[in-house]
Short mmCIF file of C-alpha atoms and ligand atoms in Angstrom, two decimals:
data_model
loop_
_atom_site.label_atom_id
_atom_site.label_comp_id
_atom_site.label_asym_id
_atom_site.label_seq_id
_atom_site.Cartn_x
_atom_site.Cartn_y
_atom_site.Cartn_z
CA MET A 1 -11.69 -5.40 19.19
CA LYS A 2 -12.28 -8.83 17.18
CA ALA A 3 -13.06 -8.84 13.61
CA ASP A 4 -16.31 -9.97 13.69
CA GLU A 5 -17.42 -7.26 16.25
CA ILE A 6 -16.24 -4.52 13.99
CA HIS A 7 -18.25 -5.24 11.03
CA SER A 8 -20.81 -2.80 12.13
CA GLU A 9 -18.28 -0.54 13.16
CA VAL A 10 -16.73 -0.12 9.79
CA SER A 11 -19.84 1.07 8.17
CA PRO A 12 -20.38 4.43 9.86
CA TRP A 13 -16.89 5.39 9.11
CA GLY A 14 -16.64 3.32 6.15
CA THR A 15 -19.34 5.18 4.08
CA LEU A 16 -17.01 8.13 4.16
CA GLN A 17 -16.09 8.38 0.51
CA SER A 18 -16.61 4.67 -0.32
CA LEU A 19 -19.65 5.32 -2.64
CA ASP A 20 -17.39 6.79 -5.44
CA TYR A 21 -14.76 4.09 -4.74
CA ASN A 22 -17.10 1.06 -4.79
CA GLN A 23 -18.05 1.52 -8.43
CA VAL A 24 -14.39 1.77 -9.55
CA PHE A 25 -13.55 -1.19 -7.28
CA SER A 26 -16.15 -3.43 -8.96
CA GLU A 27 -15.15 -2.26 -12.32
CA PHE A 28 -11.34 -3.35 -11.81
CA GLY A 29 -11.90 -6.51 -9.84
CA ILE A 30 -10.87 -5.17 -6.47
CA GLU A 31 -12.59 -6.90 -3.52
CA PRO A 32 -14.06 -5.09 -0.50
CA ILE A 33 -11.90 -5.57 2.50
CA ALA A 34 -14.66 -7.08 4.49
CA THR A 35 -14.14 -10.31 2.69
CA VAL A 36 -10.83 -10.97 4.57
CA LEU A 37 -11.95 -9.45 7.96
CA PRO A 38 -13.11 -12.48 9.69
CA ASP A 39 -9.75 -14.29 9.13
CA LEU A 40 -7.67 -11.23 10.14
CA PRO A 41 -5.97 -12.04 13.74
CA THR A 42 -5.95 -8.38 14.80
CA VAL A 43 -7.60 -5.45 13.03
CA PRO A 44 -5.67 -2.39 12.60
CA SER A 45 -7.23 1.08 12.96
CA PHE A 46 -6.90 1.87 9.40
CA ILE A 47 -9.17 -0.83 8.61
CA ARG A 48 -11.42 -0.53 11.45
CA ARG A 49 -11.91 3.02 10.58
CA GLY A 50 -12.76 2.46 6.84
CA ILE A 51 -9.54 3.89 5.43
CA VAL A 52 -8.32 0.75 3.79
CA ILE A 53 -11.17 -0.34 1.98
CA GLY A 54 -10.30 -2.76 -0.82
CA HIS A 55 -7.79 -5.51 -1.76
CA ARG A 56 -6.57 -7.90 -4.19
CA ASP A 57 -5.50 -11.23 -2.86
CA TYR A 58 -4.97 -9.91 0.70
CA GLY A 59 -6.25 -13.34 2.03
CA VAL A 60 -2.79 -14.84 0.97
CA ILE A 61 -1.10 -12.24 3.29
CA VAL A 62 -3.62 -12.56 6.18
CA ASP A 63 -3.14 -16.43 5.97
CA ALA A 64 0.65 -15.72 6.25
CA MET A 65 0.14 -13.58 9.25
CA ARG A 66 -1.95 -16.37 10.90
CA LYS A 67 0.39 -19.02 10.26
CA GLY A 68 3.55 -16.94 11.07
CA ARG A 69 4.82 -17.78 7.67
CA PRO A 70 7.16 -15.41 5.67
CA PHE A 71 5.68 -12.37 3.73
CA HIS A 72 7.07 -9.26 2.37
CA VAL A 73 5.41 -5.74 2.48
CA LEU A 74 6.78 -3.07 0.16
CA THR A 75 6.10 0.43 -0.95
CA GLY A 76 7.78 3.25 -2.72
CA PHE A 77 7.78 6.96 -2.33
CA MET A 78 8.29 9.47 -5.17
CA PRO A 79 10.38 12.13 -3.85
CA SER A 80 8.94 15.03 -5.86
CA GLY A 81 8.99 17.21 -2.58
CA LEU A 82 9.09 17.01 1.09
CA PRO A 83 6.86 14.21 2.78
CA HIS A 84 3.66 15.58 4.41
CA LEU A 85 0.42 14.41 6.17
CA GLY A 86 -0.88 12.83 2.97
CA HIS A 87 2.09 10.19 2.96
CA LEU A 88 1.39 9.32 6.54
CA ILE A 89 -1.21 6.51 6.14
CA LEU A 90 0.79 4.46 3.58
CA MET A 91 3.71 4.73 6.08
CA LYS A 92 1.58 3.44 8.91
CA GLU A 93 0.30 0.60 6.84
CA VAL A 94 3.71 -0.53 6.06
CA VAL A 95 5.03 -0.34 9.62
CA TRP A 96 2.01 -2.18 10.98
CA HIS A 97 2.46 -5.02 8.56
CA VAL A 98 6.24 -5.14 9.42
CA GLN A 99 5.03 -5.34 13.14
CA GLN A 100 2.99 -8.28 12.32
CA GLY A 101 6.06 -10.19 10.94
CA GLY A 102 6.40 -8.94 7.20
CA ASN A 103 9.77 -8.24 5.77
CA GLY A 104 9.74 -4.62 5.15
CA TYR A 105 11.03 -2.91 1.96
CA VAL A 106 10.74 0.81 1.23
CA LEU A 107 12.15 2.34 -2.06
CA ILE A 108 12.68 5.97 -3.15
CA ALA A 109 11.39 6.27 -6.67
CA ASP A 110 14.06 8.77 -8.10
CA ARG A 111 14.15 7.40 -11.36
CA GLU A 112 10.42 8.10 -11.52
CA ALA A 113 10.84 11.64 -9.99
CA HIS A 114 13.46 12.43 -12.23
CA ALA A 115 11.81 11.25 -15.42
CA VAL A 116 8.25 12.19 -14.72
CA ARG A 117 8.68 15.42 -12.52
CA GLY A 118 11.99 16.80 -13.69
CA ILE A 119 13.56 16.52 -10.03
CA SER A 120 17.33 16.93 -9.92
CA TRP A 121 19.09 13.73 -8.61
CA ASP A 122 20.30 15.62 -5.67
CA ASP A 123 17.07 16.68 -4.75
CA CYS A 124 15.74 13.07 -5.14
CA ILE A 125 18.12 12.06 -2.60
CA ARG A 126 17.60 15.00 -0.24
CA TYR A 127 13.81 14.57 -0.22
CA GLY A 128 14.18 10.68 -0.21
CA ARG A 129 15.89 10.84 3.00
CA GLU A 130 13.07 12.70 4.75
CA TYR A 131 10.56 10.10 3.63
CA LEU A 132 12.98 7.44 5.21
CA LYS A 133 13.41 9.51 8.50
CA CYS A 134 9.44 9.52 8.75
CA LEU A 135 9.26 5.62 8.23
CA PHE A 136 11.74 4.98 10.81
CA ALA A 137 10.40 7.40 13.15
CA LEU A 138 7.11 5.47 13.10
CA GLY A 139 8.86 2.16 13.66
CA PHE A 140 9.72 0.73 10.36
CA THR A 141 12.56 -1.91 10.07
CA GLY A 142 13.72 -3.45 6.94
CA LYS A 143 15.49 -2.78 3.68
CA THR A 144 15.38 0.66 1.92
CA TYR A 145 16.98 1.83 -1.37
CA ALA A 146 16.80 4.21 -4.21
CA GLN A 147 15.88 2.93 -7.57
CA SER A 148 18.87 4.54 -9.36
CA GLU A 149 21.19 2.82 -7.01
CA ASN A 150 19.80 -0.75 -7.03
CA GLU A 151 21.41 -2.90 -9.93
CA VAL A 152 19.18 -5.87 -9.28
CA VAL A 153 16.15 -3.89 -9.76
CA LYS A 154 17.44 -2.20 -12.94
CA ASP A 155 18.60 -5.55 -14.39
CA PHE A 156 15.35 -7.27 -13.47
CA ALA A 157 13.50 -4.21 -15.00
CA PHE A 158 15.03 -5.13 -18.32
CA GLU A 159 14.00 -8.87 -17.91
CA ALA A 160 10.45 -7.80 -17.11
CA SER A 161 10.20 -5.55 -20.17
CA THR A 162 10.61 -8.69 -22.38
CA ARG A 163 6.82 -9.44 -21.24
CA VAL A 164 5.21 -6.17 -22.20
CA ASN A 165 4.36 -4.31 -25.39
CA LEU A 166 3.62 -0.97 -26.40
CA SER A 167 -0.09 -1.66 -27.21
CA GLU A 168 -0.50 -2.86 -23.49
CA LEU A 169 1.22 0.17 -22.26
CA HIS A 170 -1.06 2.33 -24.28
CA ALA A 171 -4.21 0.44 -23.07
CA ILE A 172 -3.18 0.90 -19.43
CA TYR A 173 -1.53 4.21 -19.23
CA GLY A 174 -2.59 5.98 -22.54
CA PHE A 175 1.14 6.12 -23.64
CA GLY A 176 1.34 7.13 -27.23
CA PRO A 177 3.94 8.33 -29.88
CA GLU A 178 4.80 11.44 -27.97
CA THR A 179 5.46 9.76 -24.69
CA SER A 180 8.95 9.98 -23.40
CA LEU A 181 10.99 6.68 -23.33
CA SER A 182 11.48 7.42 -19.69
CA HIS A 183 7.82 6.90 -18.73
CA PRO A 184 7.51 3.28 -19.73
CA ILE A 185 11.16 2.65 -18.04
CA SER A 186 9.77 4.17 -14.92
CA VAL A 187 6.74 2.04 -15.07
CA ILE A 188 8.91 -1.12 -15.54
CA THR A 189 11.13 -0.02 -12.94
CA GLN A 190 8.05 0.05 -10.45
CA VAL A 191 7.16 -3.56 -11.50
CA ALA A 192 10.61 -4.56 -10.63
CA ASP A 193 10.57 -2.84 -7.37
CA ILE A 194 7.34 -5.01 -6.45
CA LEU A 195 9.14 -8.08 -7.45
CA TYR A 196 12.31 -7.23 -5.92
CA PRO A 197 11.70 -8.72 -2.37
CA GLN A 198 11.05 -11.99 -3.91
CA ILE A 199 14.33 -11.77 -5.95
CA ASP A 200 16.35 -10.47 -2.85
CA TRP A 201 14.94 -12.60 -0.04
CA GLY A 202 13.09 -15.31 -2.06
CA PRO A 203 9.58 -16.04 -3.07
CA ALA A 204 6.76 -15.07 -0.53
CA PRO A 205 3.47 -13.53 -0.55
CA THR A 206 4.19 -9.72 -1.04
CA LEU A 207 1.90 -7.03 -0.01
CA VAL A 208 1.83 -3.62 -1.66
CA PRO A 209 -0.44 -1.02 0.12
CA VAL A 210 -1.49 1.78 -2.30
CA GLY A 211 -3.92 4.25 -3.16
CA ILE A 212 -6.33 3.44 -6.04
CA ASP A 213 -4.17 5.69 -8.44
CA GLN A 214 -1.32 3.12 -8.17
CA ASP A 215 -3.68 0.21 -9.28
CA PRO A 216 -2.48 0.15 -12.96
CA HIS A 217 1.13 -0.62 -11.79
CA ILE A 218 -0.34 -3.41 -9.60
CA ARG A 219 -2.31 -5.02 -12.40
CA LEU A 220 0.66 -4.91 -14.79
CA THR A 221 2.95 -6.31 -12.16
CA ARG A 222 0.56 -9.22 -11.34
CA ASP A 223 0.37 -9.97 -15.07
CA ILE A 224 4.03 -10.03 -15.59
CA ALA A 225 4.80 -12.01 -12.43
CA HIS A 226 2.32 -14.71 -13.74
CA LYS A 227 3.81 -14.54 -17.22
CA LEU A 228 7.38 -15.10 -15.92
CA ARG A 229 6.32 -18.43 -14.11
CA MET A 230 7.64 -21.56 -15.55
CA PHE A 231 4.90 -23.68 -14.36
CA THR A 232 1.08 -23.64 -13.26
CA VAL A 233 -0.06 -25.90 -10.44
CA GLU A 234 -3.73 -27.04 -10.58
CA SER A 235 -5.73 -29.26 -8.39
CA ARG A 236 -7.77 -31.80 -10.36
CA GLY A 237 -9.76 -34.05 -7.84
CA SER A 238 -7.31 -36.58 -6.46
CA THR A 239 -4.52 -35.37 -8.56
CA ILE A 240 -2.31 -32.36 -8.78
CA SER A 241 -1.16 -31.20 -12.34
CA VAL A 242 1.88 -29.18 -12.79
CA ARG A 243 1.85 -27.75 -16.40
CA SER A 244 4.76 -26.22 -18.09
CA LYS A 245 4.24 -22.69 -19.34
CA ASN A 246 7.79 -22.10 -20.54
CA ALA A 247 9.84 -24.67 -18.69
CA SER A 248 12.56 -26.80 -20.22
CA PRO A 249 11.83 -30.54 -20.59
CA ALA A 250 14.51 -31.07 -17.99
CA ALA A 251 12.64 -28.96 -15.60
CA LEU A 252 9.66 -30.79 -16.09
CA GLU A 253 11.35 -34.18 -15.54
CA GLU A 254 13.00 -32.60 -12.34
CA ILE A 255 9.51 -31.99 -11.06
CA CYS A 256 8.31 -35.54 -11.86
CA SER A 257 11.11 -37.05 -9.96
CA SER A 258 10.72 -34.87 -7.03
CA PHE A 259 7.61 -36.83 -6.05
CA LYS A 260 6.86 -40.45 -5.10
CA ASP A 261 3.87 -40.96 -7.30
CA ALA A 262 3.95 -38.77 -10.29
CA LYS A 263 3.69 -39.45 -14.03
CA LEU A 264 5.24 -37.30 -16.67
CA TYR A 265 3.22 -36.46 -19.80
CA GLU A 266 3.81 -34.10 -22.71
CA GLY A 267 4.03 -30.73 -21.20
CA HIS A 268 2.55 -31.71 -17.69
CA VAL A 269 3.16 -33.86 -14.69
CA ASP A 270 0.39 -35.65 -12.72
CA ILE A 271 1.03 -36.02 -9.12
CA TYR A 272 -0.96 -38.28 -6.53
CA GLY A 273 -1.22 -38.19 -2.78
CA GLU A 274 0.48 -34.72 -2.20
CA SER A 275 -0.87 -31.54 -0.65
CA ILE A 276 -1.21 -28.65 -3.21
CA GLU A 277 0.92 -26.40 -0.95
CA ASP A 278 3.82 -28.74 -0.98
CA VAL A 279 3.72 -29.20 -4.72
CA ARG A 280 3.39 -25.36 -5.13
CA GLU A 281 6.50 -24.98 -2.89
CA LYS A 282 8.54 -27.51 -4.52
CA THR A 283 7.49 -26.35 -7.93
CA ARG A 284 8.82 -22.94 -6.93
CA GLU A 285 12.05 -24.32 -5.76
CA ILE A 286 12.69 -26.23 -9.04
CA GLU A 287 11.66 -23.07 -11.05
CA ARG A 288 14.51 -21.15 -9.15
CA GLU A 289 16.93 -23.95 -9.65
CA PHE A 290 16.31 -23.61 -13.36
CA GLY A 291 16.99 -20.05 -13.64
CA GLY A 292 13.30 -18.74 -13.17
CA TYR A 293 11.80 -16.76 -10.08
CA GLY A 294 8.84 -18.78 -8.69
CA PHE A 295 7.04 -15.68 -7.93
CA TYR A 296 3.81 -15.35 -5.92
CA THR A 297 1.52 -12.88 -7.51
CA PRO A 298 1.73 -9.63 -5.46
CA SER A 299 -1.17 -8.70 -3.31
CA SER A 300 -2.48 -5.08 -2.72
CA THR A 301 -4.66 -3.18 -0.39
CA TYR A 302 -6.34 0.15 -1.28
CA HIS A 303 -6.94 3.06 1.06
CA ILE A 304 -8.89 6.19 0.61
CA PHE A 305 -7.30 9.68 0.38
CA MET A 306 -7.57 12.10 3.34
CA PRO A 307 -9.26 15.15 1.83
CA GLY A 308 -7.37 18.53 1.80
CA LEU A 309 -7.95 20.80 4.71
CA GLN A 310 -10.08 23.02 2.57
CA GLY A 311 -11.89 20.23 1.00
CA GLY A 312 -11.10 18.77 -2.41
CA LYS A 313 -7.83 17.30 -3.01
CA MET A 314 -4.81 17.17 -0.51
CA SER A 315 -1.70 17.93 -2.83
CA SER A 316 1.45 19.86 -2.20
CA SER A 317 0.62 21.87 -5.21
CA ILE A 318 -2.25 23.28 -3.00
CA PRO A 319 -0.39 24.64 0.05
CA GLU A 320 -3.43 25.27 2.19
CA SER A 321 -4.75 21.75 1.70
CA LEU A 322 -2.13 20.22 3.92
CA PHE A 323 0.86 21.02 6.38
CA SER A 324 4.22 19.48 6.19
CA PHE A 325 6.09 18.04 9.01
CA TYR A 326 8.57 21.04 9.01
CA GLU A 327 6.10 23.84 9.15
CA PRO A 328 6.34 26.59 11.92
CA ALA A 329 3.49 26.20 14.33
CA ARG A 330 1.91 29.55 13.32
CA SER A 331 1.21 28.34 9.78
CA VAL A 332 -0.23 24.99 11.03
CA ARG A 333 -2.47 26.99 13.37
CA ARG A 334 -3.65 29.18 10.44
CA LYS A 335 -4.32 26.37 8.28
CA VAL A 336 -6.29 24.29 10.83
CA MET A 337 -8.22 27.11 12.04
CA ASN A 338 -9.28 28.16 8.46
CA ALA A 339 -9.97 24.61 7.40
CA LEU A 340 -13.40 23.65 6.05
CA THR A 341 -15.70 21.69 8.47
CA GLY A 342 -18.77 19.93 8.27
CA GLY A 343 -20.62 22.59 10.21
CA ARG A 344 -23.73 24.36 9.84
CA ALA A 345 -24.27 28.00 8.68
CA THR A 346 -24.73 29.35 12.20
CA LEU A 347 -24.50 28.12 15.86
CA GLU A 348 -28.32 27.82 16.26
CA GLU A 349 -28.48 25.48 13.24
CA GLN A 350 -25.48 23.42 14.53
CA ARG A 351 -27.13 22.94 17.96
CA ARG A 352 -30.25 22.00 16.41
CA PHE A 353 -29.16 19.54 13.44
CA GLY A 354 -25.78 18.85 14.50
CA GLY A 355 -22.87 18.70 12.43
CA GLU A 356 -21.56 16.40 9.34
CA PRO A 357 -18.34 14.79 10.56
CA ASP A 358 -18.02 12.18 7.75
CA LYS A 359 -17.74 15.07 5.23
CA CYS A 360 -15.42 17.43 7.58
CA PRO A 361 -11.72 17.58 6.90
CA ILE A 362 -11.03 18.24 10.71
CA TYR A 363 -12.89 15.08 11.82
CA LEU A 364 -11.10 13.20 8.97
CA LEU A 365 -7.79 14.61 10.15
CA ASN A 366 -8.70 13.18 13.52
CA LEU A 367 -9.82 9.85 12.17
CA PHE A 368 -6.69 9.44 9.94
CA HIS A 369 -4.16 10.51 12.40
CA MET A 370 -4.73 12.57 15.53
CA VAL A 371 -6.95 10.47 17.78
CA GLU A 372 -5.69 6.85 18.44
CA ASP A 373 -8.49 5.82 20.81
CA ASP A 374 -11.60 4.60 19.29
CA GLY A 375 -13.87 5.66 22.10
CA GLU A 376 -12.54 9.21 22.09
CA LEU A 377 -13.08 9.44 18.32
CA ASN A 378 -16.46 8.02 18.62
CA GLU A 379 -17.20 10.76 21.15
CA ILE A 380 -16.10 13.38 18.80
CA ARG A 381 -18.36 12.08 16.15
CA ARG A 382 -21.36 11.64 18.54
CA GLN A 383 -21.09 15.08 20.02
CA CYS A 384 -20.59 16.49 16.54
CA LEU A 385 -23.79 14.86 15.27
CA GLN A 386 -25.85 15.79 18.24
CA GLY A 387 -25.01 19.39 18.01
CA GLU A 388 -23.03 19.32 21.48
CA LEU A 389 -19.77 20.15 19.73
CA MET A 390 -19.12 23.56 18.08
CA CYS A 391 -16.53 23.70 15.14
CA GLY A 392 -14.53 26.53 16.79
CA THR A 393 -14.00 24.41 20.01
CA CYS A 394 -13.46 21.32 17.94
CA LYS A 395 -10.73 22.98 15.78
CA LYS A 396 -8.85 24.27 18.84
CA GLN A 397 -8.86 20.70 20.37
CA THR A 398 -7.75 19.38 17.04
CA LEU A 399 -4.95 21.98 16.89
CA THR A 400 -3.67 21.09 20.21
CA ARG A 401 -3.45 17.41 19.09
CA VAL A 402 -1.67 18.24 15.68
CA ILE A 403 0.95 20.67 17.49
CA THR A 404 1.79 17.77 19.92
CA PHE A 405 1.84 15.17 17.22
CA LEU A 406 4.24 17.42 15.08
CA HIS A 407 6.45 18.20 17.99
CA ASP A 408 6.85 14.50 18.98
CA PHE A 409 7.23 13.33 15.33
CA ARG A 410 9.95 15.82 14.66
CA GLU A 411 11.71 14.81 17.78
CA ARG A 412 11.72 11.14 16.52
CA MET A 413 12.67 11.92 13.08
CA ASP A 414 15.93 13.58 14.45
CA ALA A 415 16.54 10.87 16.59
CA VAL A 416 16.54 8.23 13.65
CA SER A 417 18.48 10.52 11.19
CA ASP A 418 21.61 8.49 11.32
CA VAL A 419 19.83 5.39 10.57
CA VAL A 420 18.56 6.65 7.21
CA GLU A 421 20.76 5.13 4.39
CA VAL A 422 20.23 6.23 0.77
N1 LIG B 1 4.72 5.43 -8.44
C1 LIG B 1 4.71 5.43 -7.05
C2 LIG B 1 4.18 6.96 -6.59
O1 LIG B 1 3.83 7.64 -7.53
C3 LIG B 1 6.28 5.24 -6.38
C4 LIG B 1 6.61 3.96 -6.54
C5 LIG B 1 7.76 3.40 -7.24
C6 LIG B 1 6.05 2.69 -5.79
N2 LIG B 1 7.87 2.10 -7.01
C7 LIG B 1 6.81 1.60 -6.27
C8 LIG B 1 4.93 2.58 -5.02
C9 LIG B 1 6.52 0.39 -5.90
C10 LIG B 1 4.48 1.16 -4.62
C11 LIG B 1 5.47 0.26 -5.05
O2 LIG B 1 4.17 7.28 -5.55
FE1 SF4 B 2 -16.30 18.91 12.02
FE2 SF4 B 2 -15.76 19.20 14.57
FE3 SF4 B 2 -17.35 20.87 13.32
FE4 SF4 B 2 -18.19 18.32 13.72
S1 SF4 B 2 -17.86 19.89 15.35
S2 SF4 B 2 -18.31 19.50 11.66
S3 SF4 B 2 -16.11 17.29 13.57
S4 SF4 B 2 -15.18 20.62 13.03
#
């Protein structure tokens, strides 16, 4: 389906929980995903179905995809337990972007799990391996690491920490005098994770797909990435101006001598007859030659969360809210068959008024993961709305899909278990 055709398709699904999200988004300056849709060469199902609904600077990534230019995609998982249904959407987002040409990076946030959740190092690695198995089973290729083992990340975290003070951390995270020092250290490690692909591979747009809960980290990282730049590049009509933020005079002179028609002033260089893209790229190169990083400010996308099977939150602390990938069929069956639905009080009413799929955890389970074909999903929704489908039948059909999915997924996880390194 082409981007412009799907605009109208997004809304029936997109209204899911987006009302509450929209307010949060506009408050924090997150843009609706619709603003980049027309440029997206192919629209993945997580966008078509209204699961990914917001972004910051995703346009830069879309542009890289269209032009076949390099970009990175990165995420991290905190190994506080075994991976489950709730982690799957993020994994699919990363894998899709890798398939579109992105350099994939996935990390295990063992420092964070150890500091914030008190998980032992051994358990971190044991759980971490399972997350990576899931990713590789879904088709991930790229680099993986554990925070505690990546010296470059740890060293860069220290460098990044020179650009943050405690009052900023208080404002963003509410850290106070009683906060363990390990929390700010975990935060700055995550900042380093997000910028790591640009240190490891080189500067390129970087996408971090997240849920809204991770946005504070995104904001902090964008701020630090910007602060660490030596130069800013701006277009002023026919001239392009490169300003020093904290570059040495020698670096600024190097900028000037790299272009045919350029003039050096106190603190800036004016350049004539060049494209802004070329100037930006050259500036990054020179920044790196002089010991800087040349970072692109990272981009992010935001997905909604799948509700728990009982409604409410999906969380490993509520066992009935989800099934893991390791659960015996009997227990999966019980959880699916006991799930909350958007059905009416009686069959009679259901036939008369139809169900409410958009509020139904079973429907959303299908929408997120169990039905790949849009036509098939739409048909479930239609039959539900028109009172043709009863919840008992719908749950049984869903259960069959779930059992097949789990069977295949476990097989694929086993098949990739030797690829996993951490
Ligand atoms: N804080 C993330 C979580 O709680 C894990 C994480 C660590 C992460 N580093 C990251 C996520 C970098 C995205 C990018 O799940
Ligand atoms: Fe949910 Fe299916 Fe019942 Fe509709 S019929 S409310 S989709 S369980």
